Amino acid sequence: MRTRLVVGNWKMNCTLRESTALVESLMHYVDTRADVDVAICPSFVSMAKVRDLLRNSHIKLGAQDAFWDNFGAFTGQVSAAMLYDVGVTYCIVGHSERRGRFGKLEVPRSTLGYFGDTNETVNLKLKSLLYYSINPILCVGETLSEREEGQTDAVIEAQIRGALAGFDAAELAFLSVAYEPVWAIGTGHACDPDEADRVCGMIRNLVAESTEDWLADDVRVLYGGSVKRENAGEFFRRPNIDGGLVGGASLDAKDFSLIVLGA
Ligand code: PGA
C-alpha cells in the first residue's frame, strides 16, 4: 500500500515574511493528518527559514529544481549537494516550466518554459539528487498541441525512458513521478480524472518496463495541473493516482490543507 503524497509547489511566490506566515498556518491544519506524506517547495531564498519552522512538523521541505553538478562556475544554479546541506527531503525535477531550450523559444512562452531542461538534463539531475538521497519528483506531461495530435502517450514514454535511462531499480526506490499535462497547469482546466488515471497507470507500466515490477508497485504517481480543494478527491480516489502536485492552491493555507485532509 503506497502512502499518499501531496506536494505544494510554491513556484516564484512568497517573500520571506509571506513564506513564514504560510508555513505557520499550514502546520496548524496539516499536522493533524500524519498518515499522508506532505512536502512544500518554497523558493531557494526562503528554504532555510522554512526548514527551521518545520522542525517539529511532519511536513517535509522540498525544492523546485537542482543542478546536476555539485559546485563550480554555474551562475544562478543551486546543486543537490547544497539542497542536501540545507536539509531538503524532496526535489521536483523536469517541471514543464523548466523544460525547453535555454534562450531559444521554439514554442510560445505560454506553452513551454524557458530554462532548457531536456530528458538528458533531467536524467543527470535525477542522478545527482539520488546520490544525495533526496527524493525526486519527476514531472512529465504533454503540451496541448501534442495532445491534439494524439502524441500524449509517445511524449510521456520518451520523457520517462529518457529520465530513467541507466538506473537500476534499487537506485530509484524513492522516486515519485508527477503527471502534469502542460495545458492543465495554472489554467483552471484540470485533466479529466479518468484520463489522468489512465496516463498515471501507463506511467507505472513504463517505470516497470524501464526498471523492475517491484519498483513500479512502490513508485508514487501523482497528478498535477489545476488541482483544487473542489476536485482533489476525484483524483485521489483513482487507483493509479497516489497524490498530487499542487501549484496555485498550495499558496492558500486553507485550500492546501483541505486538499491534504481529503487525500
Ligand atoms: P497548478 O500548478 O496547480 O497551479 O496548476 C501545478 C504545477 O505546476 O505543479
Tab-separated table of C-alpha atoms and ligand atoms in Angstrom:
chain	number	residue	atom	x	y	z
A	1	MET	CA	0.000	0.000	0.000
A	2	ARG	CA	1.544	3.304	-1.101
A	3	THR	CA	1.350	6.249	1.304
A	4	ARG	CA	-0.258	9.233	-0.374
A	5	LEU	CA	1.966	12.197	-1.142
A	6	VAL	CA	0.781	15.786	-1.557
A	7	VAL	CA	3.355	18.376	-2.623
A	8	GLY	CA	2.940	22.153	-2.714
A	9	ASN	CA	4.972	23.844	-5.450
A	10	TRP	CA	5.149	27.498	-4.487
A	11	LYS	CA	6.988	28.421	-7.711
A	12	MET	CA	8.282	32.039	-7.708
A	13	ASN	CA	5.949	33.209	-4.967
A	14	CYS	CA	6.184	34.330	-1.315
A	15	THR	CA	8.682	36.680	0.274
A	16	LEU	CA	10.400	35.501	3.440
A	17	ARG	CA	7.649	37.063	5.503
A	18	GLU	CA	4.876	35.538	3.423
A	19	SER	CA	6.590	32.139	3.498
A	20	THR	CA	6.714	32.296	7.290
A	21	ALA	CA	3.033	33.146	7.590
A	22	LEU	CA	2.023	30.427	5.121
A	23	VAL	CA	4.063	27.718	6.852
A	24	GLU	CA	2.709	28.678	10.261
A	25	SER	CA	-0.907	28.350	9.173
A	26	LEU	CA	-0.226	25.189	7.167
A	27	MET	CA	1.284	23.394	10.148
A	28	HIS	CA	-1.775	24.267	12.161
A	29	TYR	CA	-4.063	22.303	9.816
A	30	VAL	CA	-1.847	19.797	8.044
A	31	ASP	CA	-0.126	18.278	11.055
A	32	THR	CA	-3.430	16.721	12.096
A	33	ARG	CA	-3.077	14.321	9.151
A	34	ALA	CA	0.059	12.280	9.832
A	35	ASP	CA	-0.840	9.360	7.528
A	36	VAL	CA	-0.279	11.426	4.361
A	37	ASP	CA	3.219	12.500	3.283
A	38	VAL	CA	3.279	16.247	2.694
A	39	ALA	CA	6.015	18.468	1.310
A	40	ILE	CA	6.240	22.143	0.423
A	41	CYS	CA	8.683	23.583	-2.090
A	42	PRO	CA	9.420	27.251	-1.372
A	43	SER	CA	11.891	29.421	-3.295
A	44	PHE	CA	15.569	28.830	-2.591
A	45	VAL	CA	15.821	32.058	-0.594
A	46	SER	CA	13.075	31.008	1.839
A	47	MET	CA	14.340	27.483	2.275
A	48	ALA	CA	16.475	27.766	5.419
A	49	LYS	CA	13.767	29.734	7.195
A	50	VAL	CA	11.060	27.244	6.200
A	51	ARG	CA	13.270	24.362	7.337
A	52	ASP	CA	13.579	25.931	10.794
A	53	LEU	CA	9.840	26.499	11.031
A	54	LEU	CA	9.114	22.888	10.044
A	55	ARG	CA	11.418	21.435	12.695
A	56	ASN	CA	8.567	19.961	14.762
A	57	SER	CA	6.188	19.325	11.876
A	58	HIS	CA	5.737	16.233	9.737
A	59	ILE	CA	5.642	18.476	6.639
A	60	LYS	CA	8.879	17.991	4.708
A	61	LEU	CA	10.988	20.568	2.916
A	62	GLY	CA	11.158	20.286	-0.878
A	63	ALA	CA	12.925	22.166	-3.663
A	64	GLN	CA	11.723	23.151	-7.124
A	65	ASP	CA	14.845	22.166	-9.070
A	66	ALA	CA	18.513	21.258	-8.679
A	67	PHE	CA	21.525	21.492	-10.966
A	68	TRP	CA	23.420	18.249	-11.755
A	69	ASP	CA	26.949	19.328	-10.884
A	70	ASN	CA	27.900	19.836	-7.243
A	71	PHE	CA	29.877	23.106	-7.232
A	72	GLY	CA	31.510	25.386	-9.770
A	73	ALA	CA	31.067	28.100	-12.352
A	74	PHE	CA	27.331	27.710	-12.963
A	75	THR	CA	25.925	31.185	-12.349
A	76	GLY	CA	22.483	31.165	-10.805
A	77	GLN	CA	22.285	27.425	-10.203
A	78	VAL	CA	21.707	25.513	-6.960
A	79	SER	CA	23.042	21.965	-6.645
A	80	ALA	CA	21.690	18.837	-4.987
A	81	ALA	CA	24.749	18.997	-2.703
A	82	MET	CA	23.549	22.395	-1.453
A	83	LEU	CA	19.978	21.177	-1.024
A	84	TYR	CA	21.228	18.215	0.981
A	85	ASP	CA	23.169	20.601	3.199
A	86	VAL	CA	20.030	22.668	3.855
A	87	GLY	CA	18.003	19.569	4.743
A	88	VAL	CA	15.788	19.095	1.686
A	89	THR	CA	13.832	15.813	1.514
A	90	TYR	CA	12.114	16.102	-1.897
A	91	CYS	CA	13.006	17.874	-5.128
A	92	ILE	CA	10.879	18.486	-8.225
A	93	VAL	CA	12.767	17.746	-11.437
A	94	GLY	CA	11.788	18.333	-15.071
A	95	HIS	CA	8.838	20.604	-14.350
A	96	SER	CA	7.389	21.827	-17.657
A	97	GLU	CA	8.142	25.414	-16.658
A	98	ARG	CA	11.818	24.429	-16.763
A	99	ARG	CA	11.820	22.323	-19.929
A	100	GLY	CA	12.582	23.934	-23.320
A	101	ARG	CA	15.667	25.386	-24.970
A	102	PHE	CA	17.518	27.949	-22.919
A	103	GLY	CA	17.375	31.337	-24.639
A	104	LYS	CA	15.700	29.935	-27.748
A	105	LEU	CA	11.963	29.766	-27.526
A	106	GLU	CA	10.730	27.475	-30.236
A	107	VAL	CA	7.216	27.473	-28.879
A	108	PRO	CA	5.076	30.243	-27.366
A	109	ARG	CA	6.055	31.231	-23.841
A	110	SER	CA	2.601	30.252	-22.657
A	111	THR	CA	3.011	26.597	-23.572
A	112	LEU	CA	6.540	25.764	-22.519
A	113	GLY	CA	9.145	27.150	-20.161
A	114	TYR	CA	12.375	28.977	-20.573
A	115	PHE	CA	15.025	27.083	-18.685
A	116	GLY	CA	16.349	24.467	-21.004
A	117	ASP	CA	15.715	21.115	-19.339
A	118	THR	CA	15.728	18.158	-21.715
A	119	ASN	CA	15.215	14.453	-20.986
A	120	GLU	CA	19.019	14.204	-20.793
A	121	THR	CA	19.478	17.017	-18.251
A	122	VAL	CA	16.580	15.621	-16.238
A	123	ASN	CA	18.398	12.273	-16.177
A	124	LEU	CA	21.580	13.967	-14.881
A	125	LYS	CA	19.639	15.897	-12.247
A	126	LEU	CA	17.948	12.694	-11.082
A	127	LYS	CA	21.365	11.059	-10.679
A	128	SER	CA	22.624	13.912	-8.573
A	129	LEU	CA	19.513	14.017	-6.362
A	130	LEU	CA	19.634	10.278	-5.749
A	131	TYR	CA	23.333	10.469	-4.901
A	132	TYR	CA	22.382	12.882	-2.109
A	133	SER	CA	19.376	10.767	-1.018
A	134	ILE	CA	16.913	13.494	-1.983
A	135	ASN	CA	13.588	12.019	-3.143
A	136	PRO	CA	12.958	13.176	-6.717
A	137	ILE	CA	9.535	14.104	-8.053
A	138	LEU	CA	9.939	13.625	-11.788
A	139	CYS	CA	7.461	15.699	-13.823
A	140	VAL	CA	6.221	14.552	-17.196
A	141	GLY	CA	3.382	15.772	-19.390
A	142	GLU	CA	2.331	16.744	-22.879
A	143	THR	CA	1.523	20.173	-24.322
A	144	LEU	CA	-1.904	20.953	-25.766
A	145	SER	CA	-0.731	20.569	-29.352
A	146	GLU	CA	0.893	17.228	-28.536
A	147	ARG	CA	-2.394	16.052	-27.034
A	148	GLU	CA	-4.378	17.308	-30.022
A	149	GLU	CA	-2.022	15.471	-32.367
A	150	GLY	CA	-2.506	12.224	-30.430
A	151	GLN	CA	1.094	12.299	-29.161
A	152	THR	CA	0.382	12.173	-25.411
A	153	ASP	CA	1.484	8.593	-24.776
A	154	ALA	CA	4.557	8.843	-27.005
A	155	VAL	CA	5.731	12.097	-25.372
A	156	ILE	CA	5.361	10.642	-21.901
A	157	GLU	CA	7.073	7.426	-22.881
A	158	ALA	CA	10.072	9.388	-24.224
A	159	GLN	CA	10.199	11.522	-21.061
A	160	ILE	CA	10.092	8.505	-18.740
A	161	ARG	CA	12.573	6.408	-20.718
A	162	GLY	CA	14.933	9.370	-21.129
A	163	ALA	CA	14.810	10.321	-17.452
A	164	LEU	CA	15.266	6.768	-16.148
A	165	ALA	CA	17.951	5.635	-18.613
A	166	GLY	CA	20.854	3.882	-16.925
A	167	PHE	CA	19.339	3.481	-13.453
A	168	ASP	CA	18.933	0.236	-11.507
A	169	ALA	CA	15.570	-0.240	-9.839
A	170	ALA	CA	17.224	-0.166	-6.405
A	171	GLU	CA	18.587	3.330	-7.088
A	172	LEU	CA	15.080	4.600	-7.843
A	173	ALA	CA	13.380	3.264	-4.723
A	174	PHE	CA	12.443	6.768	-3.560
A	175	LEU	CA	11.291	8.110	-6.917
A	176	SER	CA	7.876	9.716	-7.409
A	177	VAL	CA	6.519	10.722	-10.806
A	178	ALA	CA	4.033	13.539	-11.385
A	179	TYR	CA	1.833	13.508	-14.474
A	180	GLU	CA	1.312	17.177	-15.252
A	181	PRO	CA	-0.312	17.917	-18.609
A	182	VAL	CA	1.163	21.306	-19.571
A	183	TRP	CA	-2.222	22.592	-20.731
A	184	ALA	CA	-3.723	21.941	-17.281
A	185	ILE	CA	-1.089	23.834	-15.285
A	186	GLY	CA	-2.316	27.127	-13.907
A	187	THR	CA	-5.236	27.245	-16.339
A	188	GLY	CA	-8.097	26.113	-14.111
A	189	HIS	CA	-8.767	23.321	-16.653
A	190	ALA	CA	-7.751	20.126	-14.875
A	191	CYS	CA	-7.448	16.876	-16.805
A	192	ASP	CA	-10.440	14.566	-16.721
A	193	PRO	CA	-9.757	12.295	-13.690
A	194	ASP	CA	-10.331	9.088	-15.699
A	195	GLU	CA	-7.844	10.210	-18.334
A	196	ALA	CA	-5.344	11.268	-15.645
A	197	ASP	CA	-5.773	7.833	-14.064
A	198	ARG	CA	-5.161	6.127	-17.418
A	199	VAL	CA	-1.950	8.096	-18.024
A	200	CYS	CA	-0.755	7.519	-14.443
A	201	GLY	CA	-1.323	3.764	-14.950
A	202	MET	CA	0.665	3.936	-18.178
A	203	ILE	CA	3.477	5.734	-16.324
A	204	ARG	CA	3.586	2.920	-13.755
A	205	ASN	CA	3.864	0.357	-16.580
A	206	LEU	CA	6.645	2.362	-18.226
A	207	VAL	CA	8.538	2.515	-14.936
A	208	ALA	CA	8.191	-1.280	-14.694
A	209	GLU	CA	9.470	-1.735	-18.262
A	210	SER	CA	12.390	0.651	-17.676
A	211	THR	CA	13.324	-0.954	-14.344
A	212	GLU	CA	11.505	-3.741	-12.473
A	213	ASP	CA	7.952	-4.596	-11.419
A	214	TRP	CA	8.563	-4.259	-7.695
A	215	LEU	CA	9.745	-0.695	-8.145
A	216	ALA	CA	6.703	0.221	-10.221
A	217	ASP	CA	4.484	-1.098	-7.422
A	218	ASP	CA	6.221	1.193	-4.920
A	219	VAL	CA	6.635	4.331	-7.016
A	220	ARG	CA	4.112	7.045	-6.244
A	221	VAL	CA	2.479	8.555	-9.298
A	222	LEU	CA	0.918	11.961	-8.647
A	223	TYR	CA	-1.381	14.104	-10.721
A	224	GLY	CA	-0.723	17.840	-11.096
A	225	GLY	CA	-2.459	20.596	-13.061
A	226	SER	CA	-5.177	22.822	-11.575
A	227	VAL	CA	-5.713	20.596	-8.532
A	228	LYS	CA	-8.079	22.446	-6.195
A	229	ARG	CA	-9.887	21.604	-2.981
A	230	GLU	CA	-13.043	21.011	-5.065
A	231	ASN	CA	-11.536	18.429	-7.450
A	232	ALA	CA	-8.680	16.857	-5.468
A	233	GLY	CA	-10.828	13.996	-4.111
A	234	GLU	CA	-11.805	12.986	-7.661
A	235	PHE	CA	-8.132	12.420	-8.494
A	236	PHE	CA	-7.097	10.825	-5.211
A	237	ARG	CA	-9.896	8.249	-5.453
A	238	ARG	CA	-8.489	6.835	-8.698
A	239	PRO	CA	-6.480	3.606	-8.336
A	240	ASN	CA	-3.374	4.788	-10.213
A	241	ILE	CA	-3.113	8.226	-8.578
A	242	ASP	CA	-1.201	8.373	-5.302
A	243	GLY	CA	-1.448	12.076	-4.558
A	244	GLY	CA	-0.985	15.482	-6.097
A	245	LEU	CA	1.494	18.150	-7.091
A	246	VAL	CA	-0.282	21.408	-6.347
A	247	GLY	CA	0.754	24.863	-7.579
A	248	GLY	CA	-1.657	27.773	-7.171
A	249	ALA	CA	-3.816	26.160	-4.491
A	250	SER	CA	-0.746	25.462	-2.318
A	251	LEU	CA	-0.352	29.209	-1.716
A	252	ASP	CA	-3.541	29.312	0.328
A	253	ALA	CA	-3.161	27.526	3.673
A	254	LYS	CA	-6.799	26.557	3.912
A	255	ASP	CA	-7.070	25.291	0.322
A	256	PHE	CA	-3.880	23.264	0.547
A	257	SER	CA	-4.853	21.860	3.945
A	258	LEU	CA	-8.238	20.761	2.630
A	259	ILE	CA	-6.519	19.025	-0.275
A	260	VAL	CA	-4.248	17.193	2.181
A	261	LEU	CA	-7.066	16.361	4.579
A	262	GLY	CA	-9.061	14.903	1.671
A	263	ALA	CA	-6.175	12.730	0.446
B	1	PGA	P1	-1.215	24.461	-10.701
B	1	PGA	O1	0.326	24.060	-10.920
B	1	PGA	O2	-1.735	23.621	-9.552
B	1	PGA	O3	-1.207	25.919	-10.393
B	1	PGA	O4	-1.922	24.136	-11.975
B	1	PGA	C1	0.779	22.742	-10.764
B	1	PGA	C2	2.249	22.655	-11.047
B	1	PGA	O5	2.742	23.369	-11.936
B	1	PGA	O6	2.991	21.880	-10.402
